[in-house]
Amino acid sequence: FFFQAEDGIRDRDVTGVQTCALPIYMKITPTGGALGADISGLDVRGTLAPATQARLRKAFHEHSLLRLRGQQLTREDLVRFSAGFGEPVVHPTNHRDRDPQNPLITIISNIEEDGRALGALGNAELKFHADLVFLHTPGSVSILYCVECPSRGGDTYWSNAYRAYDTLDASVRER
């Protein structure tokens, strides 16, 4: 999923779907690294209460990366959860690897059927990049949902440009 927002992350209230009463408890645990926090006690199926979504957005802004492990999501769940961080956009250049049931989802996979890759990247590592920076309004959030994780490899790395900037010498920052 890729998101675009003119003025940062938009606050939206999704209506028309029953608000999920659970969880009563959600824990945010910083990873201790340069970025990231683990979210536990949260089932993101269904529509999240506005206060829960606001807490997630706040955690995202504070930690730049959120990990929610053990989720079992449908395509609809994934789109609904993602919309809490901004308006999802269809990837503007990758037409081949869009989910046939929902073009907002880009499939990344190393699985092949009948000699055809089922998604983007295959077994290749993608070099360092930032999603959708070529757009007039660059993407503000990317969401990855892992369906099947390899026993080895398949690593995804994230960086924190805020932390990198903050640790520069003052003279370098002033240039």
Short mmCIF file of N, CA and C in Angstrom, two decimals:
data_model
loop_
_atom_site.label_atom_id
_atom_site.label_comp_id
_atom_site.label_asym_id
_atom_site.label_seq_id
_atom_site.Cartn_x
_atom_site.Cartn_y
_atom_site.Cartn_z
N PHE A 1 0.82 -1.17 0.00
CA PHE A 1 0.00 0.00 0.00
C PHE A 1 0.85 1.22 0.00
N PHE A 2 0.44 2.20 -0.71
CA PHE A 2 1.14 3.46 -0.76
C PHE A 2 0.11 4.56 -0.51
N PHE A 3 0.53 5.60 0.18
CA PHE A 3 -0.39 6.67 0.54
C PHE A 3 0.16 7.99 0.10
N GLN A 4 -0.75 8.88 -0.17
CA GLN A 4 -0.40 10.21 -0.58
C GLN A 4 -1.28 11.17 0.20
N ALA A 5 -0.69 12.20 0.77
CA ALA A 5 -1.48 13.20 1.49
C ALA A 5 -0.86 14.56 1.24
N GLU A 6 -1.68 15.52 0.88
CA GLU A 6 -1.19 16.87 0.61
C GLU A 6 -0.56 17.50 1.85
N ASP A 7 -1.16 17.26 3.00
CA ASP A 7 -0.72 17.91 4.23
C ASP A 7 -0.35 16.89 5.30
N GLY A 8 0.36 15.86 4.92
CA GLY A 8 0.74 14.82 5.87
C GLY A 8 -0.34 13.77 5.99
N ILE A 9 -0.35 13.06 7.10
CA ILE A 9 -1.31 11.99 7.31
C ILE A 9 -2.67 12.60 7.62
N ARG A 10 -3.67 12.18 6.90
CA ARG A 10 -5.01 12.71 7.11
C ARG A 10 -5.73 11.97 8.21
N ASP A 11 -6.50 12.69 8.97
CA ASP A 11 -7.32 12.08 10.00
C ASP A 11 -8.68 11.82 9.39
N ARG A 12 -9.07 10.54 9.32
CA ARG A 12 -10.37 10.23 8.76
C ARG A 12 -11.10 9.27 9.66
N ASP A 13 -12.38 9.41 9.66
CA ASP A 13 -13.25 8.52 10.42
C ASP A 13 -14.00 7.68 9.40
N VAL A 14 -13.74 6.38 9.39
CA VAL A 14 -14.42 5.48 8.46
C VAL A 14 -15.79 5.17 9.04
N THR A 15 -16.83 5.42 8.27
CA THR A 15 -18.18 5.20 8.77
C THR A 15 -18.86 4.13 7.94
N GLY A 16 -19.98 3.65 8.44
CA GLY A 16 -20.76 2.68 7.71
C GLY A 16 -20.42 1.25 8.06
N VAL A 17 -19.36 1.02 8.81
CA VAL A 17 -18.98 -0.32 9.25
C VAL A 17 -18.94 -0.29 10.76
N GLN A 18 -19.44 -1.34 11.39
CA GLN A 18 -19.48 -1.37 12.84
C GLN A 18 -18.08 -1.23 13.43
N THR A 19 -17.93 -0.33 14.41
CA THR A 19 -16.66 -0.13 15.07
C THR A 19 -16.32 -1.35 15.91
N CYS A 20 -15.07 -1.78 15.81
CA CYS A 20 -14.61 -2.94 16.55
C CYS A 20 -14.45 -2.55 18.02
N ALA A 21 -15.12 -3.26 18.92
CA ALA A 21 -15.04 -2.96 20.34
C ALA A 21 -13.72 -3.44 20.94
N LEU A 22 -13.07 -4.41 20.30
CA LEU A 22 -11.80 -4.92 20.79
C LEU A 22 -10.67 -4.24 20.04
N PRO A 23 -9.51 -4.06 20.54
CA PRO A 23 -9.09 -4.53 21.83
C PRO A 23 -9.35 -3.50 22.91
N ILE A 24 -9.45 -3.97 24.11
CA ILE A 24 -9.55 -3.08 25.26
C ILE A 24 -8.15 -2.62 25.63
N TYR A 25 -7.15 -3.43 25.29
CA TYR A 25 -5.77 -3.18 25.67
C TYR A 25 -4.89 -3.21 24.44
N MET A 26 -4.07 -2.19 24.27
CA MET A 26 -3.11 -2.14 23.18
C MET A 26 -1.80 -1.65 23.77
N LYS A 27 -0.72 -2.39 23.53
CA LYS A 27 0.58 -2.03 24.07
C LYS A 27 1.50 -1.59 22.94
N ILE A 28 2.22 -0.49 23.16
CA ILE A 28 3.19 0.04 22.21
C ILE A 28 4.56 -0.09 22.86
N THR A 29 5.42 -0.92 22.26
CA THR A 29 6.75 -1.18 22.82
C THR A 29 7.82 -0.74 21.83
N PRO A 30 8.56 0.33 22.15
CA PRO A 30 9.64 0.76 21.26
C PRO A 30 10.66 -0.37 21.07
N THR A 31 11.23 -0.47 19.86
CA THR A 31 12.19 -1.53 19.57
C THR A 31 13.54 -1.28 20.24
N GLY A 32 13.81 -0.04 20.60
CA GLY A 32 15.11 0.30 21.17
C GLY A 32 16.12 0.68 20.11
N GLY A 33 15.76 0.54 18.85
CA GLY A 33 16.63 0.92 17.74
C GLY A 33 16.40 2.36 17.33
N ALA A 34 16.91 2.71 16.17
CA ALA A 34 16.77 4.07 15.65
C ALA A 34 15.33 4.40 15.28
N LEU A 35 14.52 3.38 15.10
CA LEU A 35 13.12 3.59 14.78
C LEU A 35 12.34 2.33 15.11
N GLY A 36 11.04 2.46 15.18
CA GLY A 36 10.17 1.31 15.28
C GLY A 36 9.59 1.05 16.66
N ALA A 37 8.38 0.49 16.63
CA ALA A 37 7.70 0.04 17.85
C ALA A 37 6.85 -1.16 17.48
N ASP A 38 6.74 -2.09 18.41
CA ASP A 38 5.86 -3.25 18.26
C ASP A 38 4.52 -2.91 18.88
N ILE A 39 3.45 -3.23 18.17
CA ILE A 39 2.09 -3.04 18.67
C ILE A 39 1.56 -4.43 19.01
N SER A 40 1.14 -4.62 20.24
CA SER A 40 0.57 -5.91 20.64
C SER A 40 -0.79 -5.68 21.28
N GLY A 41 -1.59 -6.75 21.30
CA GLY A 41 -2.92 -6.67 21.87
C GLY A 41 -3.94 -6.01 20.96
N LEU A 42 -3.64 -5.91 19.68
CA LEU A 42 -4.53 -5.22 18.75
C LEU A 42 -4.86 -6.12 17.57
N ASP A 43 -6.12 -6.34 17.35
CA ASP A 43 -6.62 -7.07 16.18
C ASP A 43 -7.17 -6.02 15.24
N VAL A 44 -6.56 -5.85 14.08
CA VAL A 44 -6.96 -4.77 13.19
C VAL A 44 -8.02 -5.16 12.17
N ARG A 45 -8.61 -6.36 12.34
CA ARG A 45 -9.76 -6.71 11.49
C ARG A 45 -10.94 -5.86 11.94
N GLY A 46 -11.77 -5.48 11.02
CA GLY A 46 -12.90 -4.61 11.36
C GLY A 46 -12.45 -3.17 11.44
N THR A 47 -13.38 -2.30 11.72
CA THR A 47 -13.07 -0.88 11.81
C THR A 47 -12.61 -0.56 13.22
N LEU A 48 -11.49 0.13 13.32
CA LEU A 48 -10.96 0.52 14.63
C LEU A 48 -11.69 1.75 15.14
N ALA A 49 -11.86 1.81 16.44
CA ALA A 49 -12.45 3.00 17.06
C ALA A 49 -11.56 4.20 16.73
N PRO A 50 -12.14 5.38 16.55
CA PRO A 50 -11.34 6.56 16.22
C PRO A 50 -10.20 6.81 17.21
N ALA A 51 -10.43 6.58 18.49
CA ALA A 51 -9.37 6.80 19.49
C ALA A 51 -8.22 5.82 19.28
N THR A 52 -8.52 4.58 18.92
CA THR A 52 -7.48 3.58 18.66
C THR A 52 -6.68 3.96 17.43
N GLN A 53 -7.37 4.38 16.38
CA GLN A 53 -6.68 4.79 15.15
C GLN A 53 -5.82 6.01 15.42
N ALA A 54 -6.31 6.95 16.21
CA ALA A 54 -5.52 8.14 16.55
C ALA A 54 -4.27 7.75 17.33
N ARG A 55 -4.40 6.79 18.21
CA ARG A 55 -3.24 6.32 18.99
C ARG A 55 -2.21 5.65 18.07
N LEU A 56 -2.68 4.90 17.09
CA LEU A 56 -1.77 4.28 16.12
C LEU A 56 -1.05 5.34 15.28
N ARG A 57 -1.78 6.35 14.82
CA ARG A 57 -1.15 7.42 14.04
C ARG A 57 -0.10 8.15 14.88
N LYS A 58 -0.41 8.40 16.13
CA LYS A 58 0.54 9.07 17.04
C LYS A 58 1.78 8.20 17.20
N ALA A 59 1.61 6.90 17.41
CA ALA A 59 2.74 5.99 17.56
C ALA A 59 3.57 5.97 16.27
N PHE A 60 2.91 6.00 15.12
CA PHE A 60 3.63 6.02 13.85
C PHE A 60 4.49 7.27 13.74
N HIS A 61 3.92 8.42 14.09
CA HIS A 61 4.67 9.67 14.02
C HIS A 61 5.84 9.68 15.01
N GLU A 62 5.68 9.05 16.16
CA GLU A 62 6.74 9.02 17.16
C GLU A 62 7.84 8.02 16.81
N HIS A 63 7.49 6.88 16.20
CA HIS A 63 8.45 5.79 16.00
C HIS A 63 8.79 5.52 14.53
N SER A 64 8.06 6.11 13.59
CA SER A 64 8.30 6.01 12.14
C SER A 64 8.05 4.63 11.54
N LEU A 65 7.94 3.59 12.34
CA LEU A 65 7.70 2.24 11.85
C LEU A 65 6.93 1.48 12.94
N LEU A 66 5.85 0.84 12.55
CA LEU A 66 5.07 0.02 13.48
C LEU A 66 5.04 -1.41 12.98
N ARG A 67 5.24 -2.36 13.89
CA ARG A 67 5.13 -3.79 13.55
C ARG A 67 3.94 -4.35 14.31
N LEU A 68 3.01 -4.93 13.57
CA LEU A 68 1.85 -5.59 14.15
C LEU A 68 1.92 -7.04 13.70
N ARG A 69 2.39 -7.90 14.56
CA ARG A 69 2.63 -9.29 14.18
C ARG A 69 1.40 -10.15 14.43
N GLY A 70 1.32 -11.25 13.67
CA GLY A 70 0.27 -12.24 13.90
C GLY A 70 -1.11 -11.85 13.41
N GLN A 71 -1.22 -10.87 12.54
CA GLN A 71 -2.52 -10.47 12.00
C GLN A 71 -2.94 -11.44 10.90
N GLN A 72 -4.22 -11.73 10.82
CA GLN A 72 -4.79 -12.57 9.76
C GLN A 72 -5.83 -11.72 9.03
N LEU A 73 -5.41 -11.05 7.97
CA LEU A 73 -6.24 -10.05 7.32
C LEU A 73 -6.75 -10.50 5.96
N THR A 74 -7.97 -10.10 5.66
CA THR A 74 -8.48 -10.22 4.30
C THR A 74 -8.02 -8.98 3.54
N ARG A 75 -8.22 -8.99 2.23
CA ARG A 75 -7.90 -7.79 1.45
C ARG A 75 -8.67 -6.58 1.97
N GLU A 76 -9.94 -6.80 2.29
CA GLU A 76 -10.78 -5.71 2.78
C GLU A 76 -10.26 -5.18 4.11
N ASP A 77 -9.84 -6.09 5.00
CA ASP A 77 -9.26 -5.66 6.28
C ASP A 77 -8.03 -4.80 6.05
N LEU A 78 -7.17 -5.23 5.14
CA LEU A 78 -5.93 -4.52 4.87
C LEU A 78 -6.20 -3.11 4.33
N VAL A 79 -7.13 -3.00 3.40
CA VAL A 79 -7.46 -1.70 2.83
C VAL A 79 -8.08 -0.79 3.90
N ARG A 80 -9.00 -1.34 4.69
CA ARG A 80 -9.65 -0.54 5.74
C ARG A 80 -8.64 -0.07 6.78
N PHE A 81 -7.75 -0.97 7.23
CA PHE A 81 -6.72 -0.58 8.20
C PHE A 81 -5.81 0.50 7.62
N SER A 82 -5.40 0.30 6.38
CA SER A 82 -4.50 1.24 5.72
C SER A 82 -5.11 2.63 5.59
N ALA A 83 -6.39 2.69 5.33
CA ALA A 83 -7.07 3.98 5.14
C ALA A 83 -7.05 4.83 6.40
N GLY A 84 -6.78 4.23 7.55
CA GLY A 84 -6.66 5.01 8.78
C GLY A 84 -5.42 5.88 8.83
N PHE A 85 -4.47 5.65 7.91
CA PHE A 85 -3.23 6.43 7.88
C PHE A 85 -3.21 7.44 6.73
N GLY A 86 -4.18 7.39 5.85
CA GLY A 86 -4.23 8.29 4.71
C GLY A 86 -5.00 7.63 3.59
N GLU A 87 -5.18 8.35 2.53
CA GLU A 87 -5.93 7.83 1.38
C GLU A 87 -5.03 6.92 0.56
N PRO A 88 -5.33 5.62 0.49
CA PRO A 88 -4.50 4.72 -0.33
C PRO A 88 -4.56 5.12 -1.81
N VAL A 89 -3.43 4.94 -2.49
CA VAL A 89 -3.36 5.21 -3.92
C VAL A 89 -2.85 3.98 -4.64
N VAL A 90 -3.31 3.79 -5.85
CA VAL A 90 -2.82 2.71 -6.69
C VAL A 90 -1.40 3.07 -7.12
N HIS A 91 -0.49 2.10 -7.08
CA HIS A 91 0.88 2.37 -7.51
C HIS A 91 0.83 2.85 -8.96
N PRO A 92 1.39 4.02 -9.24
CA PRO A 92 1.20 4.62 -10.57
C PRO A 92 1.98 3.96 -11.70
N THR A 93 3.02 3.19 -11.41
CA THR A 93 3.81 2.61 -12.50
C THR A 93 3.77 1.09 -12.54
N ASN A 94 3.45 0.44 -11.45
CA ASN A 94 3.45 -1.02 -11.42
C ASN A 94 2.05 -1.54 -11.71
N HIS A 95 1.78 -1.84 -12.97
CA HIS A 95 0.47 -2.35 -13.38
C HIS A 95 0.43 -3.87 -13.32
N ARG A 96 1.56 -4.51 -13.59
CA ARG A 96 1.61 -5.97 -13.69
C ARG A 96 1.35 -6.67 -12.35
N ASP A 97 1.84 -6.10 -11.24
CA ASP A 97 1.81 -6.79 -9.96
C ASP A 97 0.68 -6.36 -9.04
N ARG A 98 -0.32 -5.70 -9.59
CA ARG A 98 -1.47 -5.33 -8.79
C ARG A 98 -2.32 -6.56 -8.50
N ASP A 99 -2.89 -6.60 -7.32
CA ASP A 99 -3.79 -7.69 -6.97
C ASP A 99 -4.99 -7.61 -7.91
N PRO A 100 -5.35 -8.71 -8.57
CA PRO A 100 -6.47 -8.66 -9.52
C PRO A 100 -7.80 -8.36 -8.84
N GLN A 101 -7.91 -8.63 -7.55
CA GLN A 101 -9.16 -8.36 -6.83
C GLN A 101 -9.20 -6.97 -6.22
N ASN A 102 -8.02 -6.35 -6.02
CA ASN A 102 -7.99 -5.00 -5.46
C ASN A 102 -6.72 -4.31 -5.94
N PRO A 103 -6.82 -3.38 -6.89
CA PRO A 103 -5.64 -2.74 -7.46
C PRO A 103 -4.87 -1.86 -6.47
N LEU A 104 -5.43 -1.57 -5.29
CA LEU A 104 -4.69 -0.82 -4.29
C LEU A 104 -3.56 -1.66 -3.69
N ILE A 105 -3.64 -2.97 -3.84
CA ILE A 105 -2.65 -3.88 -3.28
C ILE A 105 -1.65 -4.26 -4.37
N THR A 106 -0.37 -4.06 -4.07
CA THR A 106 0.70 -4.51 -4.96
C THR A 106 1.27 -5.78 -4.36
N ILE A 107 1.32 -6.83 -5.13
CA ILE A 107 1.82 -8.12 -4.65
C ILE A 107 3.33 -8.18 -4.84
N ILE A 108 4.03 -8.52 -3.77
CA ILE A 108 5.47 -8.74 -3.80
C ILE A 108 5.67 -10.20 -3.44
N SER A 109 6.25 -10.98 -4.34
CA SER A 109 6.34 -12.42 -4.13
C SER A 109 7.51 -13.01 -4.89
N ASN A 110 8.05 -14.11 -4.34
CA ASN A 110 9.08 -14.85 -5.07
C ASN A 110 8.52 -16.15 -5.64
N ILE A 111 7.21 -16.32 -5.60
CA ILE A 111 6.56 -17.53 -6.08
C ILE A 111 6.28 -17.40 -7.58
N GLU A 112 6.52 -18.49 -8.29
CA GLU A 112 6.22 -18.54 -9.72
C GLU A 112 5.25 -19.69 -9.98
N GLU A 113 4.33 -19.46 -10.89
CA GLU A 113 3.42 -20.51 -11.37
C GLU A 113 3.48 -20.52 -12.88
N ASP A 114 3.70 -21.69 -13.44
CA ASP A 114 3.81 -21.85 -14.89
C ASP A 114 4.85 -20.91 -15.48
N GLY A 115 5.97 -20.72 -14.75
CA GLY A 115 7.06 -19.88 -15.22
C GLY A 115 6.81 -18.39 -15.12
N ARG A 116 5.69 -17.99 -14.52
CA ARG A 116 5.35 -16.58 -14.39
C ARG A 116 5.39 -16.16 -12.93
N ALA A 117 6.09 -15.08 -12.64
CA ALA A 117 6.15 -14.55 -11.28
C ALA A 117 4.76 -14.08 -10.86
N LEU A 118 4.38 -14.38 -9.62
CA LEU A 118 3.07 -13.96 -9.11
C LEU A 118 3.08 -12.54 -8.56
N GLY A 119 4.24 -11.95 -8.46
CA GLY A 119 4.32 -10.59 -7.93
C GLY A 119 5.64 -9.95 -8.28
N ALA A 120 5.83 -8.76 -7.75
CA ALA A 120 7.04 -7.99 -7.99
C ALA A 120 8.24 -8.58 -7.26
N LEU A 121 9.40 -8.26 -7.72
CA LEU A 121 10.71 -8.53 -7.12
C LEU A 121 11.21 -9.95 -7.28
N GLY A 122 10.38 -10.96 -7.18
CA GLY A 122 10.86 -12.33 -7.30
C GLY A 122 11.87 -12.63 -6.21
N ASN A 123 12.97 -13.28 -6.57
CA ASN A 123 14.01 -13.61 -5.61
C ASN A 123 15.08 -12.53 -5.51
N ALA A 124 14.89 -11.44 -6.18
CA ALA A 124 15.89 -10.37 -6.17
C ALA A 124 15.68 -9.46 -4.96
N GLU A 125 16.78 -9.00 -4.41
CA GLU A 125 16.71 -8.00 -3.36
C GLU A 125 16.55 -6.65 -4.05
N LEU A 126 15.68 -5.85 -3.56
CA LEU A 126 15.52 -4.50 -4.09
C LEU A 126 16.51 -3.61 -3.36
N LYS A 127 17.27 -2.86 -4.08
CA LYS A 127 18.24 -1.97 -3.47
C LYS A 127 17.51 -0.89 -2.69
N PHE A 128 18.26 -0.19 -1.85
CA PHE A 128 17.66 0.84 -1.02
C PHE A 128 16.83 1.79 -1.87
N HIS A 129 15.66 2.12 -1.40
CA HIS A 129 14.77 3.02 -2.12
C HIS A 129 13.76 3.62 -1.15
N ALA A 130 13.05 4.59 -1.59
CA ALA A 130 11.92 5.16 -0.86
C ALA A 130 10.73 5.10 -1.80
N ASP A 131 9.59 4.63 -1.31
CA ASP A 131 8.42 4.44 -2.15
C ASP A 131 7.83 5.76 -2.62
N LEU A 132 7.54 5.83 -3.89
CA LEU A 132 6.79 6.90 -4.55
C LEU A 132 7.39 8.30 -4.41
N VAL A 133 8.70 8.40 -4.24
CA VAL A 133 9.31 9.72 -4.11
C VAL A 133 9.32 10.49 -5.43
N PHE A 134 9.03 9.81 -6.53
CA PHE A 134 9.02 10.46 -7.84
C PHE A 134 7.72 11.20 -8.12
N LEU A 135 6.73 11.06 -7.26
CA LEU A 135 5.46 11.74 -7.46
C LEU A 135 5.53 13.20 -7.03
N HIS A 136 4.65 14.04 -7.59
CA HIS A 136 4.59 15.44 -7.18
C HIS A 136 4.38 15.55 -5.67
N THR A 137 3.47 14.73 -5.15
CA THR A 137 3.29 14.61 -3.70
C THR A 137 3.74 13.20 -3.33
N PRO A 138 4.95 13.06 -2.79
CA PRO A 138 5.49 11.71 -2.50
C PRO A 138 4.63 10.95 -1.51
N GLY A 139 4.76 9.64 -1.54
CA GLY A 139 4.06 8.80 -0.59
C GLY A 139 4.47 9.14 0.84
N SER A 140 3.55 9.00 1.76
CA SER A 140 3.85 9.32 3.16
C SER A 140 3.89 8.09 4.05
N VAL A 141 3.27 6.99 3.63
CA VAL A 141 3.23 5.77 4.44
C VAL A 141 3.26 4.57 3.48
N SER A 142 4.00 3.55 3.84
CA SER A 142 3.96 2.28 3.13
C SER A 142 3.60 1.20 4.13
N ILE A 143 2.73 0.28 3.73
CA ILE A 143 2.33 -0.81 4.61
C ILE A 143 2.67 -2.13 3.92
N LEU A 144 3.38 -2.98 4.62
CA LEU A 144 3.69 -4.32 4.12
C LEU A 144 2.92 -5.32 4.98
N TYR A 145 2.29 -6.29 4.33
CA TYR A 145 1.59 -7.37 5.03
C TYR A 145 2.17 -8.68 4.53
N CYS A 146 2.87 -9.37 5.40
CA CYS A 146 3.53 -10.62 5.03
C CYS A 146 2.56 -11.78 5.19
N VAL A 147 2.32 -12.51 4.10
CA VAL A 147 1.44 -13.67 4.13
C VAL A 147 2.25 -14.92 4.44
N GLU A 148 3.41 -15.03 3.81
CA GLU A 148 4.29 -16.19 4.02
C GLU A 148 5.73 -15.69 4.04
N CYS A 149 6.42 -15.96 5.13
CA CYS A 149 7.79 -15.47 5.30
C CYS A 149 8.78 -16.61 5.07
N PRO A 150 9.82 -16.38 4.28
CA PRO A 150 10.80 -17.44 4.05
C PRO A 150 11.56 -17.76 5.33
N SER A 151 12.09 -18.99 5.42
CA SER A 151 12.84 -19.38 6.62
C SER A 151 14.16 -18.63 6.71
N ARG A 152 14.70 -18.18 5.58
CA ARG A 152 15.90 -17.35 5.60
C ARG A 152 15.81 -16.37 4.44
N GLY A 153 16.50 -15.25 4.59
CA GLY A 153 16.45 -14.21 3.57
C GLY A 153 15.14 -13.44 3.66
N GLY A 154 14.84 -12.68 2.66
CA GLY A 154 13.60 -11.91 2.63
C GLY A 154 13.61 -10.73 3.58
N ASP A 155 14.80 -10.31 3.99
CA ASP A 155 14.90 -9.21 4.96
C ASP A 155 14.42 -7.90 4.36
N THR A 156 13.79 -7.10 5.18
CA THR A 156 13.38 -5.76 4.80
C THR A 156 14.02 -4.80 5.79
N TYR A 157 14.70 -3.80 5.27
CA TYR A 157 15.39 -2.84 6.12
C TYR A 157 14.69 -1.49 6.01
N TRP A 158 14.67 -0.77 7.13
CA TRP A 158 14.07 0.55 7.18
C TRP A 158 15.12 1.51 7.72
N SER A 159 15.03 2.76 7.34
CA SER A 159 15.96 3.76 7.85
C SER A 159 15.17 4.94 8.41
N ASN A 160 15.82 5.70 9.25
CA ASN A 160 15.19 6.84 9.89
C ASN A 160 15.95 8.11 9.51
N ALA A 161 15.45 8.82 8.51
CA ALA A 161 16.11 10.04 8.05
C ALA A 161 16.05 11.14 9.11
N TYR A 162 15.01 11.13 9.94
CA TYR A 162 14.93 12.11 11.04
C TYR A 162 16.11 11.91 11.98
N ARG A 163 16.36 10.66 12.38
CA ARG A 163 17.46 10.36 13.30
C ARG A 163 18.80 10.67 12.64
N ALA A 164 18.93 10.35 11.36
CA ALA A 164 20.18 10.64 10.66
C ALA A 164 20.46 12.14 10.67
N TYR A 165 19.45 12.93 10.38
CA TYR A 165 19.61 14.39 10.37
C TYR A 165 19.95 14.90 11.77
N ASP A 166 19.23 14.41 12.78
CA ASP A 166 19.44 14.87 14.15
C ASP A 166 20.84 14.56 14.67
N THR A 167 21.48 13.53 14.15
CA THR A 167 22.81 13.16 14.64
C THR A 167 23.95 13.82 13.87
N LEU A 168 23.61 14.59 12.85
CA LEU A 168 24.65 15.33 12.12
C LEU A 168 25.22 16.45 12.99
N ASP A 169 26.47 16.81 12.73
CA ASP A 169 27.05 18.00 13.35
C ASP A 169 26.18 19.20 13.01
N ALA A 170 26.10 20.16 13.91
CA ALA A 170 25.31 21.36 13.66
C ALA A 170 25.81 22.08 12.40
N SER A 171 27.12 22.08 12.18
CA SER A 171 27.67 22.77 11.00
C SER A 171 27.22 22.09 9.70
N VAL A 172 27.10 20.79 9.72
CA VAL A 172 26.63 20.07 8.54
C VAL A 172 25.14 20.33 8.32
N ARG A 173 24.35 20.34 9.38
CA ARG A 173 22.91 20.62 9.26
C ARG A 173 22.67 22.01 8.72
N GLU A 174 23.52 22.96 9.05
CA GLU A 174 23.33 24.36 8.62
C GLU A 174 23.64 24.57 7.14
N ARG A 175 24.38 23.64 6.54
CA ARG A 175 24.74 23.81 5.11
C ARG A 175 23.57 23.71 4.25
#
